[in-house]
GROMACS .gro file of C-alpha atoms in nm:
model
  153
    1PRO     CA    1   0.604  15.689  14.988
    2ARG     CA    2   0.285  15.828  14.813
    3THR     CA    3   0.025  15.896  15.035
    4SER     CA    4  -0.228  16.108  14.842
    5LEU     CA    5  -0.595  16.075  14.837
    6LEU     CA    6  -0.513  15.910  14.489
    7TYR     CA    7  -0.342  15.605  14.629
    8THR     CA    8  -0.553  15.596  14.935
    9MET     CA    9  -0.891  15.552  14.738
   10CYS     CA   10  -0.777  15.232  14.528
   11ALA     CA   11  -0.869  14.947  14.700
   12ASP     CA   12  -0.575  14.748  14.564
   13TYR     CA   13  -0.277  15.003  14.668
   14ALA     CA   14  -0.016  14.903  14.731
   15PRO     CA   15   0.289  15.153  14.896
   16GLY     CA   16   0.529  15.179  14.595
   17ALA     CA   17   0.345  15.059  14.307
   18GLU     CA   18   0.309  15.212  13.973
   19ASP     CA   19  -0.046  15.370  13.919
   20ILE     CA   20  -0.215  15.564  13.649
   21ILE     CA   21  -0.022  15.863  13.639
   22ASP     CA   22   0.285  15.646  13.623
   23GLU     CA   23   0.190  15.471  13.370
   24ALA     CA   24   0.040  15.769  13.136
   25ILE     CA   25   0.430  15.930  13.193
   26TYR     CA   26   0.579  15.655  13.078
   27LEU     CA   27   0.382  15.576  12.761
   28PHE     CA   28   0.310  15.942  12.740
   29LYS     CA   29   0.625  16.021  12.432
   30ALA     CA   30   0.451  15.697  12.208
   31ASN     CA   31   0.104  15.795  12.286
   32VAL     CA   32   0.156  16.120  12.211
   33LEU     CA   33   0.239  16.048  11.840
   34PHE     CA   34  -0.109  15.893  11.770
   35ARG     CA   35  -0.370  16.065  11.607
   36ASN     CA   36  -0.624  15.807  11.732
   37PHE     CA   37  -0.632  15.638  12.000
   38GLU     CA   38  -0.911  15.364  12.050
   39VAL     CA   39  -1.050  15.367  12.374
   40LYS     CA   40  -1.132  15.009  12.521
   41GLY     CA   41  -1.229  15.134  12.905
   42PRO     CA   42  -1.233  15.356  13.163
   43ALA     CA   43  -0.829  15.313  13.220
   44ASP     CA   44  -0.794  15.413  12.851
   45ARG     CA   45  -1.009  15.711  12.898
   46LEU     CA   46  -0.814  15.828  13.198
   47LEU     CA   47  -0.511  15.773  12.970
   48VAL     CA   48  -0.622  15.988  12.718
   49TYR     CA   49  -0.673  16.274  12.988
   50LEU     CA   50  -0.382  16.242  13.130
   51THR     CA   51  -0.153  16.243  12.785
   52LEU     CA   52  -0.334  16.560  12.716
   53TYR     CA   53  -0.248  16.698  13.068
   54ILE     CA   54   0.118  16.632  13.055
   55SER     CA   55   0.136  16.816  12.715
   56GLU     CA   56  -0.009  17.124  12.892
   57CYS     CA   57   0.241  17.047  13.175
   58LEU     CA   58   0.524  17.039  12.918
   59ARG     CA   59   0.455  17.378  12.748
   60ARG     CA   60   0.415  17.561  13.091
   61ILE     CA   61   0.729  17.421  13.160
   62GLU     CA   62   0.919  17.518  12.841
   63GLY     CA   63   0.777  17.891  12.938
   64ALA     CA   64   0.950  17.867  13.278
   65ARG     CA   65   1.215  18.026  13.392
   66GLY     CA   66   1.387  17.759  13.598
   67LYS     CA   67   1.249  17.451  13.823
   68ALA     CA   68   1.071  17.719  14.098
   69GLU     CA   69   0.875  17.911  13.831
   70ALA     CA   70   0.753  17.581  13.665
   71LEU     CA   71   0.633  17.422  13.944
   72LYS     CA   72   0.403  17.747  14.035
   73ALA     CA   73   0.268  17.713  13.685
   74LEU     CA   74   0.211  17.385  13.711
   75THR     CA   75   0.034  17.399  14.045
   76ASN     CA   76  -0.138  17.704  13.950
   77MET     CA   77  -0.255  17.510  13.647
   78ALA     CA   78  -0.375  17.297  13.846
   79LEU     CA   79  -0.581  17.454  14.083
   80GLU     CA   80  -0.748  17.648  13.806
   81ALA     CA   81  -1.072  17.625  13.687
   82PHE     CA   82  -1.125  17.322  13.394
   83PRO     CA   83  -1.390  17.194  13.243
   84ILE     CA   84  -1.528  16.809  13.288
   85PRO     CA   85  -1.709  16.559  13.125
   86GLY     CA   86  -2.054  16.719  13.083
   87ASP     CA   87  -1.924  17.095  13.044
   88ALA     CA   88  -2.019  17.201  12.696
   89SER     CA   89  -1.608  17.316  12.683
   90PHE     CA   90  -1.513  16.961  12.738
   91PRO     CA   91  -1.225  16.833  12.476
   92LEU     CA   92  -1.290  16.452  12.551
   93GLY     CA   93  -1.674  16.488  12.578
   94PRO     CA   94  -1.725  16.167  12.301
   95TYR     CA   95  -1.500  15.933  12.561
   96PHE     CA   96  -1.663  15.999  12.892
   97PRO     CA   97  -2.002  15.941  13.016
   98THR     CA   98  -2.166  16.263  13.144
   99PRO     CA   99  -2.215  16.264  13.530
  100GLU     CA  100  -2.537  16.168  13.620
  101SER     CA  101  -2.599  16.431  13.956
  102LYS     CA  102  -2.428  16.743  14.089
  103GLN     CA  103  -2.255  16.500  14.370
  104GLU     CA  104  -2.120  16.276  14.043
  105ALA     CA  105  -1.976  16.614  13.895
  106ASP     CA  106  -1.788  16.715  14.269
  107PHE     CA  107  -1.672  16.399  14.246
  108ILE     CA  108  -1.497  16.393  13.935
  109ARG     CA  109  -1.388  16.724  13.950
  110SER     CA  110  -1.197  16.641  14.301
  111TYR     CA  111  -1.037  16.334  14.142
  112LEU     CA  112  -0.931  16.502  13.820
  113ARG     CA  113  -0.789  16.788  14.007
  114GLN     CA  114  -0.573  16.557  14.247
  115LEU     CA  115  -0.455  16.391  13.921
  116ARG     CA  116  -0.362  16.684  13.769
  117GLU     CA  117  -0.163  16.825  14.117
  118GLU     CA  118  -0.017  16.490  14.115
  119THR     CA  119   0.119  16.471  13.754
  120GLY     CA  120   0.183  16.822  13.741
  121ARG     CA  121   0.446  16.722  14.090
  122ARG     CA  122   0.601  16.402  13.865
  123MET     CA  123   0.640  16.609  13.563
  124ILE     CA  124   0.871  16.841  13.740
  125ASP     CA  125   1.054  16.579  13.872
  126LYS     CA  126   1.128  16.428  13.522
  127CYS     CA  127   1.185  16.750  13.360
  128TYR     CA  128   1.442  16.852  13.627
  129PRO     CA  129   1.609  16.547  13.701
  130ASP     CA  130   1.893  16.564  13.995
  131GLY     CA  131   1.845  16.921  14.084
  132GLU     CA  132   1.930  17.068  13.713
  133THR     CA  133   1.819  17.422  13.663
  134THR     CA  134   1.696  17.353  13.344
  135PRO     CA  135   1.441  17.174  13.169
  136SER     CA  136   1.567  16.785  12.988
  137LYS     CA  137   1.545  16.839  12.651
  138TRP     CA  138   1.436  16.520  12.618
  139TRP     CA  139   1.086  16.562  12.735
  140ILE     CA  140   1.061  16.983  12.643
  141ALA     CA  141   1.106  16.828  12.245
  142PHE     CA  142   0.733  16.664  12.297
  143SER     CA  143   0.579  16.984  12.413
  144LYS     CA  144   0.459  17.088  12.056
  145ARG     CA  145   0.341  16.775  11.973
  146ARG     CA  146  -0.072  16.719  11.956
  147PHE     CA  147  -0.180  16.417  12.075
  148MET     CA  148  -0.531  16.309  11.888
  149ASN     CA  149  -0.491  16.680  11.744
  150LYS     CA  150  -0.694  16.765  12.059
  151SER     CA  151  -0.587  16.995  12.387
  152LEU     CA  152  -0.733  17.062  12.701
  153SER     CA  153  -0.675  17.452  12.685
   0.00000   0.00000   0.00000
């Protein structure tokens, strides 16, 4: 069962229930083909962010020489400094509101870091099913696609 802070922060958390990361991974292959994406609410914003992050994960997995190296690359990518809404270099600025305080910015950074870590772990499981040593070509084939013609890096 999943027990990260991501799950326990949600009031309606149910062990084994699908969450936004599962949804982003499930919809990734279809969504990554879009040049435009209509954002209707906060869940859509997060879906856009995670779709871009999954694209980055696939690029790192593609360049790795095995599952262990891919896991290390994704863990490092999740922990490195990254822009958040309100930063000039944040690629999704028009879609996200700017934090109103330093506390809110720290909370957003912490939340996005947790999303990045958990998404990376799950992408390793998707790309290396059943203990395979090479990544799934059905996932890596999407590493070259650019969702909305944007990138997080």
